Amino acid sequence: MNLTLKIWRQKNQSDKGGFKEYKVSDISKDMSFLEMLDVLNEQLSDKGEDPVHFDHDCREGICGMCSLHINGKPHGPLQTTTCQLHMRSFNDGETITIEPWRATAFPVMKDLVVDRSSFDRIIQAGGYVSVNTGGVPDANEIPIPKRIADEAFDAATCIGCGACVAACKNASAMLFTSAKISQLAMLPQGQVERKERAEKMIAQMDAEGFGACTNTGACSAECPKGISLTNIARMNREYFSAVVSSENV
Amino acid sequence: MILDSKIPDGPLAEKWTKHKFNVKLVNPANKRKYEVIVVGTGLAGASAAASLAELGYNVKAFCFQDSPRRAHSIAAQGGINAAKNYQNDGDSVYRLFYDTIKGGDYRAREANVYRLAEVSVNIIDQCVAQGVPFAREYGGLLANRSFGGAQVSRTFYARGQTGQQLLLGAYSALSRQVANGKVKLYPRTELMDVVTVDGKARGIITRNLITGAVESHSAHAVLLCTGGYGNVFFLSTNAMGSNVTAAWRAHKKGALMANPCYTQIHPTCIPVSGDHQSKLTLMSESLRNDGRVWVPATVEIAEKLRKGQISPNDIKEEDRDYYLERKYPSFGNLVPRDVASRNAKYVCDEGRGVNETGEAVFLDFRDAIRRDGEDTIRAKYGNLFDMYQQITGDNPYQLPMMIYPAVHYTMGGLWVDYNLMTNIPGLYALGEANFSDHGANRLGASALMQGLADGYFVIPYTIGDYLAQSGYDKIESDHPEFKKSEKEVKDRIAKLLSIKGEKTVDHFHKRLGKIMWDYCGMARTAEGLTKAKAMIKELKKEFWTNVKVLGDNEELNQSLEKAHRVADFIELGELMVDDALHRNESCGGHFREEYQTPEGEALRDDENFAYVAAWKYSGEGQEEELVKEPLIFENVKLTQRSYK
Amino acid sequence: MSWVTKTFNSTLGQKLLMALTGLFLILFLVVHLAGNLQLLLPDEGESFNIYAESMASNPLIRVVSIGNFAFILIHVIYSVVLTRSNKKARPVNYAVSKASTNSTWASRNMGILGTVILLFLIIHLRGFWYEFKFGELPTAVYDGVTYKNVFAIVSEAYSNIAYVIVYVVAMGFLGFHLSHGFASAFQTLGLNHVKYSPLIQKVGAGFAIIIPALFALIPIVMYIQTL
């Protein structure tokens, strides 16, 4: 098929940037979306033009590195990662608009590449259990009801791609933050630091400049891993009970 | 040159305990005077960086991805082995050791493998304490499954995302140390060179992938945890960014590369759909428990199928060749990875491949669905079937799946001693980047185990031994050796940008991949390898005169990043061919057609090849020098595999 | 910064205020509706006028009504604060957005809905509350006691078709606002549970239709009565 691509080009973080149109032809329906961009880039390189920069790595939907706001939706029309989106989801002759994630906390580095280190800093604020290597109890000394383990697992499948932020009209990172807070709040291993974790991670989330949640549900609807909104409710509970009962004045 | 593997004396089961006692310790107050560089933040890198920082060392951690959490360990699906014997089914440290040594076709060190089995139990405890949500039974205890044909259930798993969960655990430990100020993180930073001063590794040169800045970082020790080099084949299940550059730079600085030809090819991957293909996707091996592998019995039927004149469901039972069941009646579709892979290649070479490219075989669930019902199959494999449908557009409940083998893991890597140190003092290699524990073939669910064993439980002990003896004098990063390396790196960048040739980097990478796959892939011959060597030499020449790298250094420049990586892959490719050519036997992930049993099985030559082939770089354009480390087996008896 | 100010400066603290004040205002709507439905009783406004007087003279109700104004104010102020910080979180908008595929229109436009409701509230308060408090109202005598005849100004207002239309349209906006706000407040409070959330969703949806519809019914019926 033949397509028109309207792609955001921006030389670097300080550049203003703008859209540019490209044509690609003979695109196979079996190509992944990123392979289609590979074709475009080979074409651009042949002409001596700078290829379109975009983030990607595993190309199997798990590393969370790929992004792209495609035709008005993060990761495109399906609820999956861009690398798992295939061209059969598009029609011949279609114009596809490709934009970077848009958020203050995700500055554009070049073209479609954004900096998501704000997510790392949220985790650094408390998204862990403070155990050193060695000296831990036997794994089976911590029994965990299967239902709890499964629910914690569901929260833990977050790939940190940032689609939740990209989808949210407020560029809020609550789904991401709540997934980690939830996972550890549900598990016995997370109890010791439970209150402190909630307070610190949320403070960091705010400091990064993400917006607030207005419960539109867009994040969960677009999340490639289907992380549930119940995590946000749980985070809210965790936070409120932490601020009223913790001893951090 | 003689390689000293530094394996401790004494009985196998006591070596590690004894060694831990004998190593020198660094005084707790002095640990903060040492700096350690960790390159790569996968399971090995993240766990090592976190553990060393917890001990008090100052760590700098580097990764080329935008976050340490994205390292390719994240994509491991199946699980992680540990000799916990929670299932009371006869597992033990010795059995895990034995299975691993045997699975590796007797080309690994006994002592290393035993230690791996020994610390495997600690890994599970550590991960659970971190909050890794492993699968559990209704009683709340951990669940296990049998994996990759193992006779015991020793695999711990988190649905099909075990690698992800383990990596996020290690990443969280790493993040905690970043918050504590003990680890400084350098994401989007790529290693360009290893710097040695007075024969010791004292730092690295990096390129900031956003600004292009070439920088020097000095330290007392350097850990390379940079994964495998499967992308030398262009198409593999590795991530797009996975590369050999760190290991190869170290190799060119004197570190030996061991057994580079040992390549694991995974039989159940989604086939290539066309020239545009950029990477291959693995599907869990568990599919072979219920799926039946077949191709049409004749080339004529296969041709009709490829032209789309008939549908696979039209092919009558007698026209189907269930070749694995036919050739291996007792193991059938569950033969080991290498056997399944090779046989798929054979039937496709005969012209009986089933997709448009002729490089695919069927994995059919029709009979399983008839027997157990679609719901049962959906419950077992639903997510895999969905993934397959998403990628191929075919519904595997109605049409047989198509699969083809793909490069998945590389057992070879930097040569390391028992302490995980390369032959360059102070330079370590951990995880898939080293060669140490899997021999010629890796068992399922063992890669995660090795990465975490190295990072959590081996390096924290062994690095102290080296540091305690080497003093904590600091070398400034403007030392002449750093300046010299920096200049070399800048020159190389300038050279790549100045060629301004006709062909893109990917063009060369694809050509290299094809040479490697055709001649140094699933089945190798002396003739093919000789031919490949000449082709790679030619390709290298052409690359350095005709590659087109656009843009500048001082910006985010993905073509330049790839150019560095592909240049190194080309050189590695040549060494892999050399290694495959010299090893006149077949073993595990190295199959030479000249050396097989009458039944077509790998034929080892223990008398002449029971050694580690470590290669020493001898200068630009020179043949590499082979250094042998003999493998001594005192505890296991070498036997021939048979799956008939 | 004390922990209290820190909490209410955090996004979650501010959302908590939005949710709590919102829920109180929802409760107020019910009480207000119950009183207003008396306008439809066929007693020439007697019950309604007595009710209005009793509300105005009850000290408890007066405290609550001050609280009510305060809550409206907090709800408005924090909505402005949050909207501003939310806008700041995405300075560059997408050229193409298909938000309609992932969220409801009301959930994305609470600010606009709220602003319209606020404007209506000003008109509403000027028309009735202000008149009742500070204006010169006709009186009515029941059982020898003199009451302000609020009913009279209400029925006069509702004889004006323009006024009726404003009211009915405003109730439409209120309905949309509630359609998201009701369940959203519970989610913000952390009350999301497999057992109760479906119920909250259903009650919220019903509430968003029934309450504004009954409010809108009053001017419509009264207008028809004047014909």
Coordinates of N, CA and C in Angstrom, one line a residue, chain B residues 547-610:
Chain B
V547 N 30.2 3.0 3.3 CA 29.1 3.1 4.1 C 28.6 4.6 4.2
K548 N 27.3 4.7 4.3 CA 26.8 6.1 4.3 C 26.3 6.4 5.7
V549 N 26.9 7.2 6.5 CA 26.4 7.6 7.8 C 26.1 9.1 7.7
L550 N 24.9 9.4 7.9 CA 24.4 10.8 7.8 C 24.5 11.5 9.1
G551 N 24.4 12.8 9.0 CA 24.4 13.7 10.2 C 25.7 13.9 10.8
D552 N 25.7 14.5 12.0 CA 27.0 14.8 12.7 C 27.1 14.0 14.0
N553 N 28.3 14.1 14.6 CA 28.4 13.4 15.9 C 27.7 14.1 17.0
E554 N 27.6 15.5 16.9 CA 27.1 16.3 18.1 C 25.6 16.3 18.1
E555 N 25.0 15.2 18.0 CA 23.5 15.2 18.0 C 23.1 13.7 18.3
L556 N 21.8 13.5 18.5 CA 21.3 12.2 18.6 C 21.3 11.6 17.1
N557 N 22.1 10.6 16.9 CA 22.4 10.2 15.5 C 22.3 8.6 15.5
Q558 N 21.2 8.1 15.2 CA 21.0 6.6 15.3 C 21.8 5.9 14.2
S559 N 22.0 6.5 13.1 CA 22.8 5.9 12.0 C 24.2 5.7 12.5
L560 N 24.7 6.7 13.2 CA 26.1 6.6 13.7 C 26.2 5.5 14.8
E561 N 25.2 5.5 15.6 CA 25.3 4.4 16.7 C 25.3 3.1 16.0
K562 N 24.5 2.9 15.0 CA 24.4 1.5 14.4 C 25.7 1.3 13.6
A563 N 26.3 2.3 13.0 CA 27.5 2.1 12.3 C 28.6 1.5 13.1
H564 N 28.8 2.1 14.3 CA 29.7 1.5 15.3 C 29.5 0.1 15.6
R565 N 28.2 -0.2 15.8 CA 27.9 -1.6 16.2 C 28.1 -2.5 15.1
V566 N 27.7 -2.2 13.9 CA 27.8 -3.1 12.7 C 29.3 -3.3 12.4
A567 N 30.1 -2.2 12.5 CA 31.5 -2.4 12.2 C 32.1 -3.5 13.1
D568 N 31.7 -3.5 14.4 CA 32.2 -4.5 15.3 C 31.6 -5.9 15.0
F569 N 30.3 -5.9 14.6 CA 29.7 -7.2 14.3 C 30.5 -7.9 13.1
I570 N 30.9 -7.0 12.2 CA 31.6 -7.6 11.0 C 32.8 -8.3 11.5
E571 N 33.6 -7.7 12.3 CA 34.8 -8.3 12.8 C 34.6 -9.5 13.7
L572 N 33.5 -9.4 14.5 CA 33.2 -10.6 15.3 C 32.7 -11.8 14.4
G573 N 32.0 -11.4 13.3 CA 31.5 -12.5 12.4 C 32.7 -13.3 11.9
E574 N 33.7 -12.6 11.6 CA 34.9 -13.3 11.0 C 35.5 -14.3 12.1
L575 N 35.5 -13.8 13.3 CA 36.1 -14.6 14.4 C 35.2 -15.8 14.6
M576 N 33.8 -15.6 14.6 CA 32.9 -16.7 14.8 C 33.2 -17.8 13.7
V577 N 33.4 -17.4 12.5 CA 33.6 -18.3 11.4 C 34.9 -19.1 11.7
D578 N 36.0 -18.3 12.1 CA 37.2 -19.0 12.4 C 37.0 -20.1 13.5
D579 N 36.3 -19.7 14.5 CA 36.1 -20.6 15.6 C 35.3 -21.8 15.2
A580 N 34.3 -21.6 14.4 CA 33.4 -22.7 13.9 C 34.2 -23.6 13.0
L581 N 35.1 -23.0 12.2 CA 35.9 -23.7 11.3 C 37.0 -24.6 12.0
H582 N 37.5 -24.1 13.1 CA 38.6 -24.8 13.7 C 38.0 -26.0 14.6
R583 N 36.8 -25.8 15.0 CA 36.2 -26.9 15.9 C 35.7 -28.0 15.1
N584 N 36.5 -29.0 14.8 CA 36.1 -30.1 14.0 C 35.4 -31.1 14.7
E585 N 34.2 -30.7 15.2 CA 33.3 -31.6 15.9 C 32.0 -30.9 15.9
S586 N 30.9 -31.6 16.3 CA 29.7 -31.0 16.6 C 29.3 -31.1 18.0
C587 N 28.8 -30.0 18.6 CA 28.4 -30.0 20.0 C 27.4 -28.9 20.2
G588 N 26.4 -29.2 20.9 CA 25.3 -28.2 21.3 C 25.0 -27.3 20.2
G589 N 25.3 -26.0 20.4 CA 24.9 -25.0 19.4 C 25.9 -24.8 18.3
H590 N 26.8 -25.8 18.1 CA 27.7 -25.8 17.0 C 27.6 -27.1 16.3
F591 N 27.0 -27.1 15.1 CA 26.8 -28.4 14.3 C 27.5 -28.3 13.0
R592 N 28.5 -29.1 12.9 CA 29.3 -29.3 11.6 C 28.7 -30.5 10.9
E593 N 28.3 -30.3 9.7 CA 27.7 -31.4 9.0 C 28.6 -32.6 8.8
E594 N 29.9 -32.3 8.8 CA 30.9 -33.4 8.6 C 30.9 -34.3 9.8
Y595 N 30.5 -33.8 11.0 CA 30.6 -34.5 12.2 C 29.3 -34.8 12.8
Q596 N 28.7 -35.9 12.3 CA 27.4 -36.3 12.9 C 27.3 -37.9 12.9
T597 N 26.5 -38.3 13.8 CA 26.3 -39.8 13.9 C 25.5 -40.2 12.7
P598 N 25.4 -41.5 12.5 CA 24.6 -42.0 11.4 C 23.2 -41.5 11.5
E599 N 22.7 -41.3 12.7 CA 21.3 -40.8 12.9 C 21.2 -39.3 12.7
G600 N 22.3 -38.7 12.4 CA 22.2 -37.2 12.2 C 22.3 -36.4 13.5
E601 N 22.9 -37.1 14.6 CA 23.1 -36.3 15.8 C 24.5 -35.7 15.8
A602 N 24.6 -34.7 16.7 CA 25.9 -34.0 16.9 C 26.9 -35.1 17.4
L603 N 28.1 -35.1 16.7 CA 29.1 -36.0 17.1 C 30.3 -35.3 17.7
R604 N 30.4 -35.4 19.1 CA 31.5 -34.7 19.7 C 32.8 -35.4 19.6
D605 N 33.8 -34.7 19.7 CA 35.2 -35.3 19.7 C 35.8 -34.9 21.0
D606 N 35.6 -35.6 22.1 CA 36.0 -35.2 23.4 C 37.6 -35.3 23.5
E607 N 38.1 -36.2 22.7 CA 39.6 -36.4 22.8 C 40.3 -35.1 22.4
N608 N 39.8 -34.5 21.3 CA 40.5 -33.4 20.7 C 39.9 -32.0 21.0
F609 N 38.7 -32.0 21.4 CA 38.0 -30.7 21.5 C 37.4 -30.4 22.9
A610 N 37.7 -31.1 23.9 CA 37.2 -30.8 25.2 C 38.0 -29.7 25.8

